[in-house]
Coordinates of C-alpha atoms in Angstrom, one line a residue:
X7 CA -37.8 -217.2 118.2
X8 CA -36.3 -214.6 115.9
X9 CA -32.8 -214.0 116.3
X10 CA -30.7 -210.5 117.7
X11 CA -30.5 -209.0 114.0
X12 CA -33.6 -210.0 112.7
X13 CA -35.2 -208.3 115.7
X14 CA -32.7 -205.2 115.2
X15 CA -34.1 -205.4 111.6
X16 CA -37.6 -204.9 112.0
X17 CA -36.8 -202.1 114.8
X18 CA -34.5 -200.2 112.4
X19 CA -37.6 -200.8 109.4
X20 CA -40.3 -199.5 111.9
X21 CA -38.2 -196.4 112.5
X22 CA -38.2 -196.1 108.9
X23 CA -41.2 -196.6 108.1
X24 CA -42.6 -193.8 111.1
X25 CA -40.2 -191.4 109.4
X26 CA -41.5 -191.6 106.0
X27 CA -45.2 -191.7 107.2
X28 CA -43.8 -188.2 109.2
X29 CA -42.3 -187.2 105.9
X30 CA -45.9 -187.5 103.8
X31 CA -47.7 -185.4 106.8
X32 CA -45.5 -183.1 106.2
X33 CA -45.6 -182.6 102.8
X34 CA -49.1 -182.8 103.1
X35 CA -49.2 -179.8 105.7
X36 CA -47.0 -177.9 103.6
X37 CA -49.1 -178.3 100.5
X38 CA -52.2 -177.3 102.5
X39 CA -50.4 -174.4 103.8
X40 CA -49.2 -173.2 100.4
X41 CA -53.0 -173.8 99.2
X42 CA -54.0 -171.6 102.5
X43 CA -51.5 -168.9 101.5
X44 CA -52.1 -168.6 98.0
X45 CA -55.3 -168.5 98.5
X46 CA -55.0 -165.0 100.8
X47 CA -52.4 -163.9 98.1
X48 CA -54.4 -164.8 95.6
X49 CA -57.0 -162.5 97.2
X50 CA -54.4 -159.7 98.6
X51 CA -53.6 -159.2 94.5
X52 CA -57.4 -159.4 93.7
X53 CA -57.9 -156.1 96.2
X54 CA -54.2 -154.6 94.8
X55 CA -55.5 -155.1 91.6
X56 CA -58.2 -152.2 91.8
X57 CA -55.2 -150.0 92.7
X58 CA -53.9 -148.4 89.4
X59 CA -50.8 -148.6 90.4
X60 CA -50.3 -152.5 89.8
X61 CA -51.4 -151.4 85.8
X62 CA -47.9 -149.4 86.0
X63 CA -46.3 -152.8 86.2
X64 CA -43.5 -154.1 83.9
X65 CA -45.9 -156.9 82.9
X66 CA -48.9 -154.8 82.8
X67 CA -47.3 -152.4 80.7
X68 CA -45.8 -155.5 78.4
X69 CA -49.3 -156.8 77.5
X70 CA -50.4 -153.2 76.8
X71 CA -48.1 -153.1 74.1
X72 CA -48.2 -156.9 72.9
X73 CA -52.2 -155.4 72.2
X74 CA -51.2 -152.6 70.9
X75 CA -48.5 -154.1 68.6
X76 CA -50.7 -157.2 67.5
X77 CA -53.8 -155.2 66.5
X78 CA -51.9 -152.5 64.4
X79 CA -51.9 -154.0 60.9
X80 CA -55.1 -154.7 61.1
X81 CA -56.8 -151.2 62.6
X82 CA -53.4 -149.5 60.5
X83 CA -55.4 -151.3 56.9
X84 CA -58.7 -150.5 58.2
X85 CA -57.8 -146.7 58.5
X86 CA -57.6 -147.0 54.5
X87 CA -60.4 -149.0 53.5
X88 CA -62.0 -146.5 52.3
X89 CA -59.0 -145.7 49.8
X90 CA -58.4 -149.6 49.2
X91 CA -62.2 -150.8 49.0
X92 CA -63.6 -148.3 46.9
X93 CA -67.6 -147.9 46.7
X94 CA -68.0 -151.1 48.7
X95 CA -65.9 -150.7 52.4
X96 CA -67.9 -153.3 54.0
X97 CA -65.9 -155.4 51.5
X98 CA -62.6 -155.0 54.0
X99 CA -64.7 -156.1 56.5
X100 CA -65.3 -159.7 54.7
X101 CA -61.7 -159.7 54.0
X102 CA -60.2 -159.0 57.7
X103 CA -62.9 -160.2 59.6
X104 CA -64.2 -163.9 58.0
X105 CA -60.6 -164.7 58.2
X106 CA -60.0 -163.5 61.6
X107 CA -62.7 -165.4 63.0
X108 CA -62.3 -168.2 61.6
X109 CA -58.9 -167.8 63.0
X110 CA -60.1 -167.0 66.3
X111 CA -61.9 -170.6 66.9
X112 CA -59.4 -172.5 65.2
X113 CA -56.3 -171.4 67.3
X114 CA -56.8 -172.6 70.6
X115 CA -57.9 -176.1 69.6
X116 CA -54.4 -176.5 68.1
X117 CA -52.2 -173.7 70.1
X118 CA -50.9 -175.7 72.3
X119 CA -49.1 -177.9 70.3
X120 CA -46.9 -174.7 69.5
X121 CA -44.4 -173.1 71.6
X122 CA -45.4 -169.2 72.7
X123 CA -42.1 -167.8 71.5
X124 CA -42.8 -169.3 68.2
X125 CA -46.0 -168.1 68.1
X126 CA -44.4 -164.3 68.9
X127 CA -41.9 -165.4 65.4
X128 CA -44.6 -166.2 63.3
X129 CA -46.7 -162.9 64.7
X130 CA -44.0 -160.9 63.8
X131 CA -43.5 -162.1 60.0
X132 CA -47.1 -162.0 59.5
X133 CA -47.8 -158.5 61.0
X134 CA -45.0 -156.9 58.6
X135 CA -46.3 -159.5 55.3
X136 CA -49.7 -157.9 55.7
X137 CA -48.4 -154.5 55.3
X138 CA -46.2 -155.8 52.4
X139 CA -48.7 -157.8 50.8
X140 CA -51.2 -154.7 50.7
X141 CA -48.8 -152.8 48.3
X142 CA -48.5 -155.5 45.4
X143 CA -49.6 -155.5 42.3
X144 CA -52.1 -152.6 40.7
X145 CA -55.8 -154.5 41.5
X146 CA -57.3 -155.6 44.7
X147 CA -56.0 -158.6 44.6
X148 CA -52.9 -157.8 47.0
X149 CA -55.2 -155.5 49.5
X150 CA -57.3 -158.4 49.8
X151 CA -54.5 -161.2 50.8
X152 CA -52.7 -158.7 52.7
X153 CA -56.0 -157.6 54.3
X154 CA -56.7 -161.5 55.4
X155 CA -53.3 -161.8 56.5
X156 CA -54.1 -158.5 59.0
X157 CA -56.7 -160.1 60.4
X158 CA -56.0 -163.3 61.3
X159 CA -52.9 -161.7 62.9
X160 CA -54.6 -160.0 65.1
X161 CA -57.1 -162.9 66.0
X162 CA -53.9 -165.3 66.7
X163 CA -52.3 -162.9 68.4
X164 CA -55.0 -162.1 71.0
X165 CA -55.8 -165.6 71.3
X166 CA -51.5 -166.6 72.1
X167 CA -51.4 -163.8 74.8
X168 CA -54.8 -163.8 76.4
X169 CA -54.0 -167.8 76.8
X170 CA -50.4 -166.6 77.9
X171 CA -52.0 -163.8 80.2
X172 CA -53.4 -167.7 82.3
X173 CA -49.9 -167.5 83.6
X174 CA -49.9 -163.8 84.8
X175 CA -51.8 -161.7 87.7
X176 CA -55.8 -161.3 86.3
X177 CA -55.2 -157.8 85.3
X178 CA -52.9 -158.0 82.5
X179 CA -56.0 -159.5 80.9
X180 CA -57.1 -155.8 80.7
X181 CA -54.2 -154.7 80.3
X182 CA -53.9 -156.5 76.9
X183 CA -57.2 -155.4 76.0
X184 CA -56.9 -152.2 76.9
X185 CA -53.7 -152.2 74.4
X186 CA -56.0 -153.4 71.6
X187 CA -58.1 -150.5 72.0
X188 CA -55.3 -148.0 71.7
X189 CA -54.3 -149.6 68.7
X190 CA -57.2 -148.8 67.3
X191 CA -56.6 -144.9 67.7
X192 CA -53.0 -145.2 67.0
X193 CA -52.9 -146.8 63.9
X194 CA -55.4 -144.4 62.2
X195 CA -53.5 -141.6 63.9
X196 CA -50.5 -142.5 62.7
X197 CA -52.1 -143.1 59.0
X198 CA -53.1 -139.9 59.0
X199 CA -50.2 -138.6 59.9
X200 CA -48.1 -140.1 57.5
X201 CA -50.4 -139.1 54.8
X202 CA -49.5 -135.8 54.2
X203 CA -45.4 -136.0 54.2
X204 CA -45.9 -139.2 52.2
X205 CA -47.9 -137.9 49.3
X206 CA -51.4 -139.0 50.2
X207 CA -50.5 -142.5 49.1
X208 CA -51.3 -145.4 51.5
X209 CA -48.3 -148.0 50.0
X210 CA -46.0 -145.7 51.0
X211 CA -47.6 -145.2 54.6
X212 CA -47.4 -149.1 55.1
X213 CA -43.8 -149.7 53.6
X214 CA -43.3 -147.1 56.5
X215 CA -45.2 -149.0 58.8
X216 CA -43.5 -152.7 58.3
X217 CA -41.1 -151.8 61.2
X218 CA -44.0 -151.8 63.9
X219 CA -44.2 -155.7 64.3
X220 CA -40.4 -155.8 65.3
X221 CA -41.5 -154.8 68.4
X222 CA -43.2 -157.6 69.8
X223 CA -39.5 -159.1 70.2
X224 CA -38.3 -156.9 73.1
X225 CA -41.6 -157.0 74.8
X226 CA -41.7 -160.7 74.6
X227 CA -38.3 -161.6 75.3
X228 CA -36.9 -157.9 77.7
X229 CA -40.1 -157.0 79.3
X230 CA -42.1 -160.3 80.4
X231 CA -41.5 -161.8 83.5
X232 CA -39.1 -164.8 82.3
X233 CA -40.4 -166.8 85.2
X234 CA -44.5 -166.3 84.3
X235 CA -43.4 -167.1 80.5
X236 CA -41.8 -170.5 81.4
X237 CA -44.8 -171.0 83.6
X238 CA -46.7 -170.7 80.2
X239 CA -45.1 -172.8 78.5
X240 CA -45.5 -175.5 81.7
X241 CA -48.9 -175.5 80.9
X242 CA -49.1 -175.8 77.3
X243 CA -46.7 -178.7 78.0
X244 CA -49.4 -180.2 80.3
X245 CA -52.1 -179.8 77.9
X246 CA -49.8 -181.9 75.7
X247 CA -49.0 -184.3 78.5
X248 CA -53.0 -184.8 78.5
X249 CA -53.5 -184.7 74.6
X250 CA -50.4 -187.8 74.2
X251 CA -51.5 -189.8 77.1
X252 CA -53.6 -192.7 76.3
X253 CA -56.2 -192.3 79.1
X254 CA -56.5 -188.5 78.7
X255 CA -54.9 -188.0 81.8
X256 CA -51.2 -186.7 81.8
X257 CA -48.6 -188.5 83.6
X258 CA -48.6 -185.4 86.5
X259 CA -51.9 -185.7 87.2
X260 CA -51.7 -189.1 87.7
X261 CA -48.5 -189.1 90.4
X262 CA -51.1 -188.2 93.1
X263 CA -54.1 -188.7 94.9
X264 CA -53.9 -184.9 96.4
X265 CA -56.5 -182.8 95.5
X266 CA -56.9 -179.0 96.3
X267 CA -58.2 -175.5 94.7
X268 CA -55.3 -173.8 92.3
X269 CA -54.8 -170.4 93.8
X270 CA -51.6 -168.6 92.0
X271 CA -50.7 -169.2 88.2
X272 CA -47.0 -170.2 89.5
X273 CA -48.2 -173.0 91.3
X274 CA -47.4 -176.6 90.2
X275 CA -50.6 -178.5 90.1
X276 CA -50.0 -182.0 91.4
X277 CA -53.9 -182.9 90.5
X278 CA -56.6 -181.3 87.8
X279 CA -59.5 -183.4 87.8
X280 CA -61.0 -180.8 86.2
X281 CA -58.6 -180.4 83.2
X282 CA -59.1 -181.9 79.5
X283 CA -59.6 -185.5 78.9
X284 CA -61.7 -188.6 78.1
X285 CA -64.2 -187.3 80.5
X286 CA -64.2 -184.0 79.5
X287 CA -63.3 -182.2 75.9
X288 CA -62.1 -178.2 75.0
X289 CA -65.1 -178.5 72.4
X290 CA -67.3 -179.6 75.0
X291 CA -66.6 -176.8 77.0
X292 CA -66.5 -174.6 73.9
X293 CA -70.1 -175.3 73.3
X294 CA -71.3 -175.6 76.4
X295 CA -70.2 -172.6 78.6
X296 CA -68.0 -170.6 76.6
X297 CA -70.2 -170.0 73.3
X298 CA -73.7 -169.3 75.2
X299 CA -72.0 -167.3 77.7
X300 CA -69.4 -165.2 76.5
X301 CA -69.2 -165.4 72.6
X302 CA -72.8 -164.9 72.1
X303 CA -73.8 -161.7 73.9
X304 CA -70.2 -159.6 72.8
X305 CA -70.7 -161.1 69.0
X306 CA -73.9 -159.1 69.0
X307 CA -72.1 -156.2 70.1
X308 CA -69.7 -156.0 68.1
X309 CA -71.9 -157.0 64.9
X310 CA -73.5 -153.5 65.8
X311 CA -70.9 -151.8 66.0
X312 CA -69.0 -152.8 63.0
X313 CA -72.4 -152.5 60.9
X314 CA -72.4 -148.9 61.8
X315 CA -68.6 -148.0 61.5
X316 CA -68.2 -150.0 58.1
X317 CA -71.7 -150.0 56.6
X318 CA -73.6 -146.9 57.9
X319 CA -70.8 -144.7 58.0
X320 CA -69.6 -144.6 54.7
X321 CA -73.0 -144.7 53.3
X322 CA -74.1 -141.6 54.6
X323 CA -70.5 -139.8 53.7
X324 CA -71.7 -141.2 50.0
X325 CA -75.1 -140.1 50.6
X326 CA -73.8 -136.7 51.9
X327 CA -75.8 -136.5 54.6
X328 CA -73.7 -133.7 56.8
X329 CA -72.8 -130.4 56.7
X330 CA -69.3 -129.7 57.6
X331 CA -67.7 -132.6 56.7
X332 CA -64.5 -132.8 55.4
X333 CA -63.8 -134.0 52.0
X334 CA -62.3 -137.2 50.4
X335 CA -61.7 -139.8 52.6
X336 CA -60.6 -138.4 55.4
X337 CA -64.2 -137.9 56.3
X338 CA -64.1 -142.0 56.9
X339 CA -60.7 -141.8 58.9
X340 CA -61.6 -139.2 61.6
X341 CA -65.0 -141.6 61.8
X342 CA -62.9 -144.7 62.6
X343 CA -60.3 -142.3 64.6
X344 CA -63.4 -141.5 66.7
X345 CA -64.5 -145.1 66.6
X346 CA -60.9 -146.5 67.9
X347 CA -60.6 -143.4 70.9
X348 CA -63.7 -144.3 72.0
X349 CA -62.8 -148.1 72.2
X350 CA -59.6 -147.2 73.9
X351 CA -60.9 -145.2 76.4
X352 CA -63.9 -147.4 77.5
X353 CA -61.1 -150.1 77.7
X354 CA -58.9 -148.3 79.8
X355 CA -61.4 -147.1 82.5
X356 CA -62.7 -150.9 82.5
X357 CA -59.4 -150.8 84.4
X358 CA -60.7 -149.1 87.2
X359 CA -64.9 -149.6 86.9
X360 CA -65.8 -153.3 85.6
X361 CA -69.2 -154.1 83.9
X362 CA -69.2 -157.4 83.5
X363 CA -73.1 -158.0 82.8
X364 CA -71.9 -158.4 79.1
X365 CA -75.6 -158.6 77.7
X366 CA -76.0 -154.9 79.1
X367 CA -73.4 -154.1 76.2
X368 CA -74.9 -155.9 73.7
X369 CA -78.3 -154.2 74.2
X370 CA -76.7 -150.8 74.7
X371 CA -74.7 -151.4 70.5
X372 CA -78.3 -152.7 69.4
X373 CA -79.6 -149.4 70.3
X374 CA -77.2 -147.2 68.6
X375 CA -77.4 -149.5 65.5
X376 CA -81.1 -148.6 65.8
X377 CA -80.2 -145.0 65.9
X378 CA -78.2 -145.1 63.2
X379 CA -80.2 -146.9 60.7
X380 CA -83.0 -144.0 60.9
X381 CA -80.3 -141.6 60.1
X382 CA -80.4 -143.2 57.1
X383 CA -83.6 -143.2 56.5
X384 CA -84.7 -139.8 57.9
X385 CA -81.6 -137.4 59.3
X386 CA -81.5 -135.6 62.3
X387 CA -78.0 -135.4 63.5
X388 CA -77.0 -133.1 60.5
X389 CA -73.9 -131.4 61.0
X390 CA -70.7 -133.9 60.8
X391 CA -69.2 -133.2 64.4
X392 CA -72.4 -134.9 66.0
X393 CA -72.2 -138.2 64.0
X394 CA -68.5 -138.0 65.6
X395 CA -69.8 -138.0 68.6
X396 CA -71.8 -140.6 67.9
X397 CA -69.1 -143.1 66.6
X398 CA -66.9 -142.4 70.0
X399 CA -69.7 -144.0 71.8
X400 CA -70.0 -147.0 69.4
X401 CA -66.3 -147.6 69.8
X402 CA -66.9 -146.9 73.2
X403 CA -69.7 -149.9 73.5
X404 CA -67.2 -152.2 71.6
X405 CA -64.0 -151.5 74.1
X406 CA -66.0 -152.1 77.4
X407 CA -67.8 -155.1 76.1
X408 CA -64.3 -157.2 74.8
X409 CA -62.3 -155.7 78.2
X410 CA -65.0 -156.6 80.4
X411 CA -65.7 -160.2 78.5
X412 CA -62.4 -161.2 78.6
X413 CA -62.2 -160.3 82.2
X414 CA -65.3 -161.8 83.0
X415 CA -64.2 -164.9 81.5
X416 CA -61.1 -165.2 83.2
X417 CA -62.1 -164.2 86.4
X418 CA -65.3 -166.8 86.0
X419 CA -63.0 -170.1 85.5
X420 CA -60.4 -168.6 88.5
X421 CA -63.2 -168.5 91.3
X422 CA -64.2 -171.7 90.1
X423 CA -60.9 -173.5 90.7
X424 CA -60.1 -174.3 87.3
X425 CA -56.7 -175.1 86.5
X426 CA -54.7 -173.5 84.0
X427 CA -55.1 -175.7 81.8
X428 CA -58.7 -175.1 81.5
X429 CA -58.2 -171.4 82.1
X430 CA -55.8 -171.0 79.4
X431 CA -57.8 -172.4 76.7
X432 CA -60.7 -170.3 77.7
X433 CA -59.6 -166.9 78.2
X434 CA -58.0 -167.7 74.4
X435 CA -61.5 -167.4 73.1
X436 CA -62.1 -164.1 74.4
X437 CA -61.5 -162.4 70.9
X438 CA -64.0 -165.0 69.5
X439 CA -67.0 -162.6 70.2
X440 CA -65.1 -159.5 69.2
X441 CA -63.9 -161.2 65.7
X442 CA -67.1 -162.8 64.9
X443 CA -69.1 -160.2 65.0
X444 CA -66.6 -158.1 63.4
X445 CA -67.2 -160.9 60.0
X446 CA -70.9 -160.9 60.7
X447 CA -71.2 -156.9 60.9
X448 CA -69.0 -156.5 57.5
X449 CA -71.3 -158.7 55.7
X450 CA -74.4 -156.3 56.9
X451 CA -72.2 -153.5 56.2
X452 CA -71.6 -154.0 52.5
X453 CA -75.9 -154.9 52.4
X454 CA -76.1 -151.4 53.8
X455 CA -74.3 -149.9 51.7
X456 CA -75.2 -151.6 48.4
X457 CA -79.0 -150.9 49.2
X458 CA -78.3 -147.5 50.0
X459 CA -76.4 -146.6 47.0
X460 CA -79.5 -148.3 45.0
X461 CA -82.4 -146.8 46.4
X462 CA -81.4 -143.9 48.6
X463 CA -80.5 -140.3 47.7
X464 CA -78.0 -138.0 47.9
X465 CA -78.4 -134.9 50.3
X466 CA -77.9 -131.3 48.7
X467 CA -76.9 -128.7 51.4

């Protein structure tokens, strides 16, 4: 028979053990009951978010500007292309666009391994190089570089903040789009401003405009939620957690058994069988969904576009083909002004009316490519504010298709349940598209405009 304490023992370890058993429940219900209520939030901010209001927001407003600020050296250099690239603009296109792509699909295999705010630092000091590097020396060789430089900025830059944007409410996602649009009507604006007071040379417009990529400091560091930006840098430490653990599988994932749909971006997942690992790759996934699905249909779009703005363009102001055009190469930079406030403003409304059937964009640039190349051939829009016109609407193809992929995408892997992990790395490739077929398009622009020069003639009015 066991004895008075051994008997008090096993009382007092029953107690115990009923009070931890109570304690899991608990925590149990609770985690089901955040799931429950983030979920309804989750869909409470999906109906706010059609309210323009929330794109008033301190962090809406912040990832307007991080667009803005990140795309200007490279629409800033494209505004003088013309003046830089002599005879051959589609050459810029090569320049900015190869290395931008190829910048684009490298990034977010390696991203992670690098924190955000030193990702902003190294933005920063490549944004004002390329304006720098532009200005050297008296042959191409320093437009070229400095050119490159441009455009791999902007292609790491989109990819850092649309995988940042994981951590923030869905529409900053548009938000940062829409702030790469503007930047393409504000840095030819403000090139052609500057012009004039600055002796119609272009060195002297971007040792003015080396200052611009100093801003990405406040915004990053005053403007964004500190709390969302730790977040993001949670995640990009679990994505290292999963890349340094020997099974695939970080340590955090492993600590439970729980499973249960990711509904806010500030929520700590506990598990993410559905994140990177043996079982499942980021180039897997790359090839598999993202390409076919996303990359694909707004690389054609853009390849059209960019074909027309840097190939077709140009060739006809060689060709002459207008009558009231201005002179010189301000001709080209009201074209591309055109170009960028059409792709702003398509961008912006994507705010409030979202077309994600991306292919219907794609089609819609083919088109106007179409268009364009028998106004080559044969002309019919013949006075220069028409062809105006007609660029808006090709910048205006380009803004709503990259707005409304990159929503798409992200809005895709959050109804799925993805975690952030997963979201993070796929919403970075949502400049892929846009930068690819900006490369692709600048190669068919300078076979445009080399054929043209050869076998076409120039129009006497």
């Amino acid at each position: 028979m066991p004895g008075p304490e051994y008997s008090t023992h096993a009382k007092t370890s029953e107690i115990d053990n009923k009070n931890e058993l109570q304690d899991k429940n608990r925590s149990s219900v609770e985690i089901q009951s955040n799931a429950i209520h983030n979920g309804a939030q989750e869909e409470h901010d999906e109906k706010h978010s059609r309210n323009i209001k929330v794109y008033l927001s301190t962090d809406s407003i912040a990832f307007f500007l991080l667009g803005m600020l990140v795309g200007l050296p490279c629409t800033t250099i494209t505004a003088a292309a013309k003046a830089m690239f002599t005879g051959v603009t589609g050459a810029y296109g090569l320049c900015a666009f190869v290395t931008a792509a190829i910048t684009s699909f490298a990034t977010p295999l390696f991203a992670h391994l690098i924190p955000y705010t030193l990702k902003t630092v190294i933005l920063v000091v490549a944004g004002v190089a390329s304006f720098g590097i532009c200005t050297l020396g008296s042959n191409v060789a320093g437009p070229v570089v400095g050119t490159m430089l441009g455009g791999a900025t902007y292609a790491f830059g989109s990819n850092t903040y649309l995988a940042v944007a994981a951590s923030f409410p869905q529409f900053t996602v548009v938000s940062f789009s829409s702030g790469c649009g503007f930047s393409v009507v504000f840095g030819p604006a403000l090139y052609i401003a500057l012009m004039k007071p600055l002796d119609q040379s272009w060195k002297k417009v971007f040792w003015t405009c080396m200052a611009l990529p100093i801003g990405m400091c406040p915004v990053w560091w005053i403007m964004l939620s500190s709390e969302r930006r730790k977040e993001a840098e949670r995640v990009r430490g679990l994505a290292m957690d999963r890349r340094d653990s020997p099974s695939g599988d970080s340590t955090e994932s492993n600590s439970t058994k729980s499973e249960f749909k990711s509904t806010t971006p500030l929520q700590v997942e506990k598990s993410c069988p559905g994140g990177f690992g043996k079982d499942r790759s980021r180039l897997g996934l790359f090839f598999k969904i993202i390409l076919p699905r996303y990359v694909v249909p707004l690389l054609l779009c853009t390849t059209s576009a960019i074909t027309t703005m840097l190939g077709l363009s140009p060739t006809l102001q060689d060709l002459r083909s207008f009558k009231g055009s201005p002179h010189g190469d301000l001709q080209f930079e009201i074209c591309y002004l055109a170009y960028g406030f059409g792709q702003f403003l398509f961008s912006t409304l994507s705010m409030r009316f979202k077309l994600t059937f991306i292919w219907g964009w794609a089609i819609m640039q083919i088109a106007i490519v179409v268009i364009g190349v028998i106004q080559l051939f044969s002309p019919f829009l013949k006075y220069y504010p028409a062809w105006v016109v007609f660029l808006f609407l090709v910048g205006g193809g380009v803004g709503g298709g990259v707005t409304n992929t990159n929503y798409k995408i992200a809005d895709d892997f959050r109804r799925q349940g993805e975690p952030e992990e997963v979201r993070s790395f796929a919403m970075s490739y949502g400049g892929l598209g846009n930068f690819g077929g900006d490369a692709l398009g600048g190669s068919l622009a300078i076979l445009v405009e080399v054929l043209a020069t050869k076998y076409l003639k120039k129009h006497v009015h």
